[in-house]
Each structure stands twice: as C-alpha cells, then as structure tokens.
Amino acid sequence: MKRVLTGLQPSGSLTIGNYVGAIKQMVKYQDEYESFLFVADMHAITVPQDPKELSKNIKNLIAIYLACGIDPKKNTIFIQSENLYHANVSWILECLTPYGELGRMTQFKDKSQKHQNFSAGLLTYPVLMASDILLYDADFVPTGQDQKQHVELARNIAERVNKKYGSVFKLPEPLIPEDGAKIMDLVDPTKKMSKSSENIKGTIFILDDEKTIRKKIASATTDSQMIVKFDLENKPGISNLINIYASFTGMSIKDIENKYKDTNYGIFKTEVADVVVNTLIPIQKRYNELINSKEIDEILDSGRDITMKIAKEKYILLKEKVGLHR
Ligand code: TYM
C-alpha cells in the first residue's frame, strides 16, 4: 500500500489555508493510503516561540486533526520531537546538502527577511523536512503550494543519496490540491493567508467564531467590477473567494462563476461565508469535546512507538551506508 505523510507546525492557530492545503487532503487520502500525520514542533522553533504557548499548541493541533475528520485508526499520528531519529537523519542529510541549495529556497528568503538574527535552523529547515518524509518512505506528501519546493528538495536529496550510496530512500511526490493550493489573505489577496500575518482581518482561523468569520469575509478586498469571475491577475480578491468556495464545496470554478453570474458581491460573499461556517462550526464543536480527552495521549504514545520502530531501521541503514559504524 502506498504511503502518504504530512506535518503541520504548531505555531499559533491554524488557518483555513492549513485546513484545505493539508488536513482536508489527509482526510480524503486516509481511506486510500497508509497515512502518517505529525506535529512539526521542531520546525516551529526555527523562529522564536513562547515555550508555554508552544506546548499547548502541540496538543491542540492533535485535537484539531481529529475534529477535522482524521481517523486515528487510519492514521499514525505523532509528534516530531518525540522521535529522535528525525534530527539524527537530518544531520547526516545536512552534511550531504550544498549550502547554496538551501539559500535558494523561497520560504527561507522570505522568512529570513522577517526575522533579524534568524537562526541557522531557519536555513536547514527543509533538510529536517526531507528527513520527516524520507524516514518513512512516503510516496506522497499532501501540502499546499508553498511547501512544494521543499518536497522537491527532499526528492533531490533522496536521489543524491541513492546515487552515492545505493538504494536508501524512496522518491516522494508532492500532492497539491486542485483548488485551495494557495488560499490568499483576505485583505491583501496577493499575499498567502498565513498564521503569522500582521493583520488578522485577512486570515480566517479554524477556531474563529461565526460572527468573526462572516465579518472577515464581508470586508474582504474585491474590485469595482461586480462580476464573479476567476481572474487571478485582475481580480485577485474575487478569485480568492471563488477558490475558497471551490475548496470548501468541491464545486468547479466554472460552475461557481455560472451560479453567481447574475448576483452581486454582497450575495456571493454571504454564501462564501455560509460554506465556510457550515464546515467550521461542527469542527469547532468536536474540537471542544476532544481537547481535554485522554484519547489524545494514547494516540500519541502509540504513534511514537510505531514511528520509532520504522525510523530506527531507516536511520541504521543510512548511518551504515555513510560509514558511521564500528
Ligand atoms: P505549515 O505549518 O506552514 O503549513 C501546514 C500546511 O498548510 C499548508 N498551507 C496552505 N495551503 C493553502 N493555502 C495557504 N494559504 C496555506 N498556508 C499553509 C502548507 O502548504 C502545509 O501543507 N514545513 C511544513 C511542515 C512540515 C512538513 C514536513 C510538511 C514539516 N515537515 C514534512 C510535509 C512533510 C510547514 O511549515 O507547514
């Protein structure tokens, strides 16, 4: 059976971008593939974090996964930092990755500008991500568009290692959703919607209440044309709302354009808000039921034990190939 694997950072509240880019895809693929889903907590500390907040967010993220429909019977769910092999493999792969290749990563270029005195971890971040993927021989990695370059790097690293040392890693492929690969900011629709955006009016969080969601969508930036038409270049705001609608309903962009061709932006925005609210409110209800349940610890203990066994084998194979043995 083919394997899918993905991880999300527990840095702050999750957005609807994280939901459609990663979690919703995992819910879809869990019946088809052997699935691994983890909390990328070591990635989160590449930028400053408040320790108390971080540890709270780690567990909350598991409750979000479950509330969104991730079935713990169909997924191995774990915390990255609880599996020591991720960092070990990452070190070996860092030593096999040219410095220049990491400096060219788009996300590094963006984030290193935002953080003065950024950490070395921000640069080596994609190699840790490659380890996350390659340790488990993942065939597919469901992510949003912004992580595609990192999955491709993981593939390049795997190819390089296999060429040098013989077959060690499987070559992974990114799985990018057709709609919702890049949900944009509601206030500035030329920017990706992000957890860490300065203006929270542009971001819909999975746990935003109904009133807030409706308000944010009602005041989303559009244009003066009043035509519900997908045109990224000239109508980025409306295109983003169409994209959100498509990714929440599964409707095609053409069908959405047809459905709303004789309406106005006010009506369209209300209906975009309806589909988002109708999806998120039940998730929030389940989240509140799950957040303090014992089940989460049981799931994580089991996930840690299962993944430690798999990862250990791969680590030993790599370490021996490289010559790190007596
Ligand atoms: P992170 O935590 O930034 O984002 C988690 C997932 O959400 C997707 N995403 C989006 N999708 C659509 N529109 C958006 N506006 C949007 N914003 C975020 C991301 O593409 C991602 O899929 N490095 C990763 C975490 C990671 C990982 C891994 C992922 C660590 N190791 C191994 C896959 C495999 C990250 O920071 O994602």
GROMACS .gro file of C-alpha atoms and ligand atoms in nm:
model
  363
    1MET     CA    1   0.000   0.000   0.000
    2LYS     CA    2   0.129   0.346  -0.089
    3ARG     CA    3   0.211   0.584   0.194
    4VAL     CA    4   0.113   0.948   0.249
    5LEU     CA    5   0.270   1.168   0.510
    6THR     CA    6   0.240   1.528   0.610
    7GLY     CA    7   0.304   1.757   0.907
    8LEU     CA    8   0.187   2.097   1.026
    9GLN     CA    9   0.363   2.340   1.255
   10PRO     CA   10   0.201   2.410   1.592
   11SER     CA   11   0.293   2.777   1.570
   12GLY     CA   12  -0.026   2.964   1.654
   13SER     CA   13  -0.379   2.893   1.540
   14LEU     CA   14  -0.440   2.706   1.219
   15THR     CA   15  -0.598   2.883   0.923
   16ILE     CA   16  -0.838   2.766   0.655
   17GLY     CA   17  -0.530   2.757   0.430
   18ASN     CA   18  -0.378   2.488   0.652
   19TYR     CA   19  -0.712   2.309   0.651
   20VAL     CA   20  -0.756   2.285   0.274
   21GLY     CA   21  -0.385   2.263   0.188
   22ALA     CA   22  -0.305   1.976   0.422
   23ILE     CA   23  -0.566   1.841   0.666
   24LYS     CA   24  -0.858   1.810   0.426
   25GLN     CA   25  -0.636   1.625   0.182
   26MET     CA   26  -0.525   1.383   0.454
   27VAL     CA   27  -0.890   1.316   0.542
   28LYS     CA   28  -0.952   1.236   0.176
   29TYR     CA   29  -0.650   1.007   0.138
   30GLN     CA   30  -0.680   0.819   0.469
   31ASP     CA   31  -0.904   0.555   0.311
   32GLU     CA   32  -0.676   0.503   0.015
   33TYR     CA   33  -0.325   0.508   0.160
   34GLU     CA   34  -0.130   0.417   0.470
   35SER     CA   35  -0.127   0.756   0.640
   36PHE     CA   36   0.119   0.934   0.870
   37LEU     CA   37   0.034   1.272   1.018
   38PHE     CA   38   0.254   1.455   1.263
   39VAL     CA   39   0.308   1.779   1.450
   40ALA     CA   40   0.618   1.955   1.316
   41ASP     CA   41   0.712   2.107   1.651
   42MET     CA   42   1.087   2.113   1.580
   43HIS     CA   43   1.014   2.320   1.271
   44ALA     CA   44   0.821   2.566   1.486
   45ILE     CA   45   1.129   2.656   1.691
   46THR     CA   46   1.320   2.775   1.385
   47VAL     CA   47   1.165   3.111   1.479
   48PRO     CA   48   1.114   3.235   1.838
   49GLN     CA   49   0.829   3.068   2.031
   50ASP     CA   50   0.687   3.107   2.379
   51PRO     CA   51   0.751   2.766   2.544
   52LYS     CA   52   0.417   2.753   2.728
   53GLU     CA   53   0.219   2.851   2.422
   54LEU     CA   54   0.411   2.606   2.206
   55SER     CA   55   0.345   2.306   2.426
   56LYS     CA   56  -0.024   2.397   2.447
   57ASN     CA   57  -0.044   2.434   2.070
   58ILE     CA   58   0.111   2.091   2.015
   59LYS     CA   59  -0.175   1.910   2.187
   60ASN     CA   60  -0.437   2.145   2.048
   61LEU     CA   61  -0.318   2.058   1.700
   62ILE     CA   62  -0.392   1.689   1.758
   63ALA     CA   63  -0.744   1.783   1.871
   64ILE     CA   64  -0.781   1.987   1.550
   65TYR     CA   65  -0.667   1.692   1.337
   66LEU     CA   66  -0.925   1.465   1.498
   67ALA     CA   67  -1.201   1.728   1.488
   68CYS     CA   68  -1.139   1.780   1.114
   69GLY     CA   69  -1.204   1.411   1.049
   70ILE     CA   70  -0.863   1.248   1.081
   71ASP     CA   71  -0.935   0.894   1.199
   72PRO     CA   72  -0.673   0.770   1.448
   73LYS     CA   73  -0.741   0.413   1.334
   74LYS     CA   74  -0.642   0.500   0.980
   75ASN     CA   75  -0.351   0.734   1.059
   76THR     CA   76  -0.033   0.706   1.259
   77ILE     CA   77  -0.032   1.036   1.448
   78PHE     CA   78   0.280   1.154   1.627
   79ILE     CA   79   0.492   1.444   1.748
   80GLN     CA   80   0.813   1.503   1.554
   81SER     CA   81   1.028   1.585   1.860
   82GLU     CA   82   0.928   1.259   2.031
   83ASN     CA   83   1.101   1.064   1.759
   84LEU     CA   84   1.474   1.123   1.795
   85TYR     CA   85   1.561   0.981   1.453
   86HIS     CA   86   1.428   1.286   1.268
   87ALA     CA   87   1.707   1.509   1.398
   88ASN     CA   88   1.970   1.236   1.359
   89VAL     CA   89   1.887   1.174   0.995
   90SER     CA   90   1.859   1.545   0.938
   91TRP     CA   91   2.219   1.596   1.050
   92ILE     CA   92   2.351   1.339   0.804
   93LEU     CA   93   2.143   1.486   0.522
   94GLU     CA   94   2.257   1.840   0.608
   95CYS     CA   95   2.611   1.722   0.554
   96LEU     CA   96   2.509   1.594   0.210
   97THR     CA   97   2.324   1.910   0.103
   98PRO     CA   98   2.505   2.207  -0.054
   99TYR     CA   99   2.466   2.528   0.144
  100GLY     CA  100   2.370   2.720  -0.171
  101GLU     CA  101   2.074   2.494  -0.239
  102LEU     CA  102   1.917   2.591   0.095
  103GLY     CA  103   1.980   2.963   0.045
  104ARG     CA  104   1.773   2.946  -0.274
  105MET     CA  105   1.456   2.823  -0.101
  106THR     CA  106   1.179   3.082  -0.143
  107GLN     CA  107   1.046   3.039   0.210
  108PHE     CA  108   1.393   3.089   0.357
  109LYS     CA  109   1.436   3.407   0.157
  110ASP     CA  110   1.102   3.542   0.287
  111LYS     CA  111   1.137   3.438   0.649
  112SER     CA  112   1.500   3.538   0.687
  113GLN     CA  113   1.395   3.891   0.594
  114LYS     CA  114   1.124   3.899   0.857
  115HIS     CA  115   1.346   3.785   1.144
  116GLN     CA  116   1.654   3.981   1.241
  117ASN     CA  117   1.936   3.748   1.352
  118PHE     CA  118   1.747   3.450   1.217
  119SER     CA  119   1.860   3.108   1.338
  120ALA     CA  120   2.073   2.858   1.146
  121GLY     CA  121   1.772   2.626   1.184
  122LEU     CA  122   1.573   2.851   0.951
  123LEU     CA  123   1.823   2.772   0.676
  124THR     CA  124   1.841   2.395   0.744
  125TYR     CA  125   1.463   2.366   0.799
  126PRO     CA  126   1.397   2.200   0.458
  127VAL     CA  127   1.652   1.927   0.535
  128LEU     CA  128   1.467   1.839   0.856
  129MET     CA  129   1.153   1.830   0.643
  130ALA     CA  130   1.327   1.597   0.397
  131SER     CA  131   1.414   1.367   0.690
  132ASP     CA  132   1.050   1.368   0.806
  133ILE     CA  133   0.946   1.246   0.463
  134LEU     CA  134   1.232   1.013   0.370
  135LEU     CA  135   1.242   0.827   0.703
  136TYR     CA  136   0.904   0.672   0.622
  137ASP     CA  137   0.946   0.604   0.250
  138ALA     CA  138   0.646   0.829   0.188
  139ASP     CA  139   0.518   0.804  -0.169
  140PHE     CA  140   0.308   1.120  -0.147
  141VAL     CA  141   0.320   1.437   0.057
  142PRO     CA  142  -0.008   1.634   0.063
  143THR     CA  143   0.066   2.005   0.109
  144GLY     CA  144  -0.024   2.349  -0.011
  145GLN     CA  145   0.167   2.514  -0.294
  146ASP     CA  146   0.412   2.687  -0.058
  147GLN     CA  147   0.570   2.357   0.051
  148LYS     CA  148   0.608   2.213  -0.299
  149GLN     CA  149   0.963   2.340  -0.336
  150HIS     CA  150   1.059   2.173  -0.007
  151VAL     CA  151   0.915   1.837  -0.115
  152GLU     CA  152   1.106   1.867  -0.441
  153LEU     CA  153   1.422   1.934  -0.243
  154ALA     CA  154   1.353   1.619  -0.038
  155ARG     CA  155   1.327   1.430  -0.364
  156ASN     CA  156   1.656   1.574  -0.488
  157ILE     CA  157   1.828   1.484  -0.163
  158ALA     CA  158   1.693   1.129  -0.186
  159GLU     CA  159   1.813   1.096  -0.545
  160ARG     CA  160   2.158   1.220  -0.450
  161VAL     CA  161   2.187   0.981  -0.156
  162ASN     CA  162   2.067   0.685  -0.364
  163LYS     CA  163   2.318   0.766  -0.637
  164LYS     CA  164   2.606   0.789  -0.394
  165TYR     CA  165   2.525   0.504  -0.155
  166GLY     CA  166   2.283   0.272  -0.336
  167SER     CA  167   1.912   0.246  -0.274
  168VAL     CA  168   1.827   0.407   0.059
  169PHE     CA  169   1.523   0.629   0.008
  170LYS     CA  170   1.200   0.627  -0.187
  171LEU     CA  171   1.145   0.936  -0.404
  172PRO     CA  172   0.845   1.133  -0.271
  173GLU     CA  173   0.597   1.336  -0.473
  174PRO     CA  174   0.401   1.640  -0.355
  175LEU     CA  175   0.021   1.619  -0.368
  176ILE     CA  176  -0.114   1.969  -0.419
  177PRO     CA  177  -0.493   2.019  -0.411
  178GLU     CA  178  -0.656   2.136  -0.734
  179ASP     CA  179  -0.845   2.413  -0.553
  180GLY     CA  180  -0.712   2.574  -0.240
  181ALA     CA  181  -0.344   2.509  -0.310
  182LYS     CA  182  -0.282   2.867  -0.207
  183ILE     CA  183  -0.553   3.046  -0.013
  184MET     CA  184  -0.471   3.415  -0.015
  185ASP     CA  185  -0.502   3.684   0.250
  186LEU     CA  186  -0.849   3.845   0.252
  187VAL     CA  187  -0.716   4.199   0.294
  188ASP     CA  188  -0.418   4.167   0.061
  189PRO     CA  189  -0.509   3.890  -0.184
  190THR     CA  190  -0.166   3.899  -0.347
  191LYS     CA  191  -0.019   3.753  -0.024
  192LYS     CA  192  -0.061   3.398   0.109
  193MET     CA  193  -0.306   3.361   0.401
  194SER     CA  194  -0.083   3.288   0.695
  195LYS     CA  195  -0.099   3.218   1.070
  196SER     CA  196   0.157   3.486   1.131
  197SER     CA  197   0.005   3.765   0.922
  198GLU     CA  198   0.029   4.111   1.081
  199ASN     CA  199  -0.333   4.188   1.001
  200ILE     CA  200  -0.559   3.914   1.141
  201LYS     CA  201  -0.853   4.055   0.944
  202GLY     CA  202  -0.702   3.887   0.638
  203THR     CA  203  -0.684   3.541   0.796
  204ILE     CA  204  -0.967   3.302   0.884
  205PHE     CA  205  -0.865   3.075   1.168
  206ILE     CA  206  -1.027   2.734   1.201
  207LEU     CA  207  -1.140   2.832   1.551
  208ASP     CA  208  -1.277   3.179   1.462
  209ASP     CA  209  -1.638   3.218   1.577
  210GLU     CA  210  -1.919   3.256   1.325
  211LYS     CA  211  -1.955   3.632   1.364
  212THR     CA  212  -1.584   3.688   1.309
  213ILE     CA  213  -1.575   3.464   1.001
  214ARG     CA  214  -1.873   3.646   0.847
  215LYS     CA  215  -1.723   3.985   0.924
  216LYS     CA  216  -1.385   3.897   0.776
  217ILE     CA  217  -1.537   3.763   0.455
  218ALA     CA  218  -1.782   4.055   0.424
  219SER     CA  219  -1.495   4.302   0.437
  220ALA     CA  220  -1.260   4.103   0.209
  221THR     CA  221  -1.093   4.315  -0.058
  222THR     CA  222  -1.260   4.283  -0.400
  223ASP     CA  223  -1.279   4.519  -0.701
  224SER     CA  224  -1.523   4.762  -0.858
  225GLN     CA  225  -1.641   4.538  -1.143
  226MET     CA  226  -1.913   4.340  -0.962
  227ILE     CA  227  -1.858   4.029  -1.176
  228VAL     CA  228  -1.797   3.696  -1.006
  229LYS     CA  229  -1.523   3.576  -1.238
  230PHE     CA  230  -1.195   3.395  -1.174
  231ASP     CA  231  -0.913   3.617  -1.296
  232LEU     CA  232  -0.606   3.598  -1.074
  233GLU     CA  233  -0.427   3.885  -1.234
  234ASN     CA  234  -0.701   4.146  -1.249
  235LYS     CA  235  -0.938   4.023  -0.977
  236PRO     CA  236  -0.724   3.857  -0.709
  237GLY     CA  237  -0.976   3.921  -0.427
  238ILE     CA  238  -1.277   3.768  -0.600
  239SER     CA  239  -1.062   3.486  -0.740
  240ASN     CA  240  -0.954   3.405  -0.385
  241LEU     CA  241  -1.315   3.393  -0.264
  242ILE     CA  242  -1.408   3.169  -0.559
  243ASN     CA  243  -1.113   2.947  -0.470
  244ILE     CA  244  -1.224   2.928  -0.105
  245TYR     CA  245  -1.577   2.843  -0.215
  246ALA     CA  246  -1.447   2.575  -0.454
  247SER     CA  247  -1.220   2.417  -0.196
  248PHE     CA  248  -1.492   2.401   0.068
  249THR     CA  249  -1.769   2.268  -0.159
  250GLY     CA  250  -1.583   2.069  -0.425
  251MET     CA  251  -1.767   2.272  -0.694
  252SER     CA  252  -1.569   2.366  -1.006
  253ILE     CA  253  -1.470   2.726  -1.070
  254LYS     CA  254  -1.679   2.730  -1.389
  255ASP     CA  255  -1.990   2.614  -1.201
  256ILE     CA  256  -1.937   2.878  -0.933
  257GLU     CA  257  -1.899   3.152  -1.195
  258ASN     CA  258  -2.223   3.035  -1.358
  259LYS     CA  259  -2.412   3.011  -1.032
  260TYR     CA  260  -2.327   3.368  -0.934
  261LYS     CA  261  -2.320   3.536  -1.274
  262ASP     CA  262  -2.633   3.742  -1.211
  263THR     CA  263  -2.571   3.829  -0.849
  264ASN     CA  264  -2.357   4.086  -0.672
  265TYR     CA  265  -2.052   4.064  -0.447
  266GLY     CA  266  -2.265   4.108  -0.133
  267ILE     CA  267  -2.468   3.794  -0.204
  268PHE     CA  268  -2.163   3.598  -0.314
  269LYS     CA  269  -1.969   3.692  -0.001
  270THR     CA  270  -2.260   3.585   0.221
  271GLU     CA  271  -2.267   3.246   0.053
  272VAL     CA  272  -1.890   3.203   0.076
  273ALA     CA  273  -1.927   3.275   0.449
  274ASP     CA  274  -2.212   3.018   0.468
  275VAL     CA  275  -2.000   2.734   0.327
  276VAL     CA  276  -1.703   2.820   0.549
  277VAL     CA  277  -1.919   2.850   0.863
  278ASN     CA  278  -2.108   2.528   0.783
  279THR     CA  279  -1.779   2.340   0.766
  280LEU     CA  280  -1.601   2.504   1.059
  281ILE     CA  281  -1.874   2.515   1.324
  282PRO     CA  282  -1.910   2.133   1.351
  283ILE     CA  283  -1.527   2.105   1.359
  284GLN     CA  284  -1.515   2.354   1.646
  285LYS     CA  285  -1.782   2.162   1.836
  286ARG     CA  286  -1.585   1.837   1.807
  287TYR     CA  287  -1.263   2.020   1.895
  288ASN     CA  288  -1.413   2.144   2.223
  289GLU     CA  289  -1.524   1.793   2.312
  290LEU     CA  290  -1.183   1.646   2.234
  291ILE     CA  291  -0.944   1.900   2.373
  292ASN     CA  292  -0.916   1.752   2.720
  293SER     CA  293  -0.972   1.389   2.632
  294LYS     CA  294  -0.731   1.118   2.743
  295GLU     CA  295  -0.756   0.970   2.395
  296ILE     CA  296  -0.501   1.221   2.266
  297ASP     CA  297  -0.221   1.091   2.487
  298GLU     CA  298  -0.300   0.732   2.396
  299ILE     CA  299  -0.290   0.816   2.026
  300LEU     CA  300   0.041   0.996   2.064
  301ASP     CA  301   0.206   0.721   2.269
  302SER     CA  302   0.110   0.466   2.010
  303GLY     CA  303   0.221   0.693   1.723
  304ARG     CA  304   0.558   0.748   1.887
  305ASP     CA  305   0.617   0.375   1.937
  306ILE     CA  306   0.516   0.280   1.583
  307THR     CA  307   0.721   0.552   1.414
  308MET     CA  308   1.030   0.499   1.631
  309LYS     CA  309   1.049   0.140   1.502
  310ILE     CA  310   1.013   0.239   1.137
  311ALA     CA  311   1.252   0.535   1.168
  312LYS     CA  312   1.519   0.339   1.353
  313GLU     CA  313   1.555   0.093   1.066
  314LYS     CA  314   1.598   0.370   0.812
  315TYR     CA  315   1.841   0.557   1.032
  316ILE     CA  316   2.060   0.250   1.079
  317LEU     CA  317   2.059   0.182   0.706
  318LEU     CA  318   2.165   0.540   0.627
  319LYS     CA  319   2.424   0.560   0.903
  320GLU     CA  320   2.590   0.238   0.788
  321LYS     CA  321   2.593   0.344   0.424
  322VAL     CA  322   2.767   0.667   0.523
  323GLY     CA  323   3.025   0.480   0.728
  324LEU     CA  324   2.908   0.575   1.077
  325HIS     CA  325   2.963   0.234   1.234
  326ARG     CA  326   3.235   0.038   1.405
  327TYM     P1  327   0.294   2.489   0.774
  327TYM     O1  328   0.273   2.456   0.917
  327TYM     O2  329   0.341   2.624   0.739
  327TYM     O3  330   0.160   2.465   0.693
  327TYM     C1  331   0.090   2.344   0.708
  327TYM     C2  332   0.026   2.307   0.576
  327TYM     O4  333  -0.067   2.407   0.536
  327TYM     C3  334  -0.039   2.446   0.402
  327TYM     N1  335  -0.074   2.588   0.387
  327TYM     C4  336  -0.156   2.636   0.294
  327TYM     N2  337  -0.225   2.576   0.196
  327TYM     C5  338  -0.303   2.655   0.118
  327TYM     N3  339  -0.314   2.790   0.135
  327TYM     C6  340  -0.247   2.854   0.233
  327TYM     N4  341  -0.260   2.985   0.249
  327TYM     C7  342  -0.163   2.776   0.318
  327TYM     N5  343  -0.083   2.806   0.425
  327TYM     C8  344  -0.029   2.690   0.464
  327TYM     C9  345   0.110   2.421   0.385
  327TYM     O5  346   0.144   2.408   0.249
  327TYM    C10  347   0.127   2.293   0.463
  327TYM     O6  348   0.092   2.181   0.385
  327TYM     N6  349   0.730   2.275   0.665
  327TYM    C11  350   0.590   2.250   0.682
  327TYM    C12  351   0.564   2.143   0.787
  327TYM    C13  352   0.638   2.017   0.764
  327TYM    C14  353   0.606   1.919   0.667
  327TYM    C15  354   0.705   1.816   0.686
  327TYM    C16  355   0.507   1.905   0.570
  327TYM    C17  356   0.747   1.977   0.833
  327TYM     N7  357   0.788   1.854   0.785
  327TYM    C18  358   0.705   1.701   0.605
  327TYM    C19  359   0.509   1.791   0.490
  327TYM    C20  360   0.606   1.689   0.509
  327TYM    C21  361   0.522   2.378   0.726
  327TYM     O7  362   0.583   2.464   0.782
  327TYM     O8  363   0.388   2.379   0.707
   0.00000   0.00000   0.00000
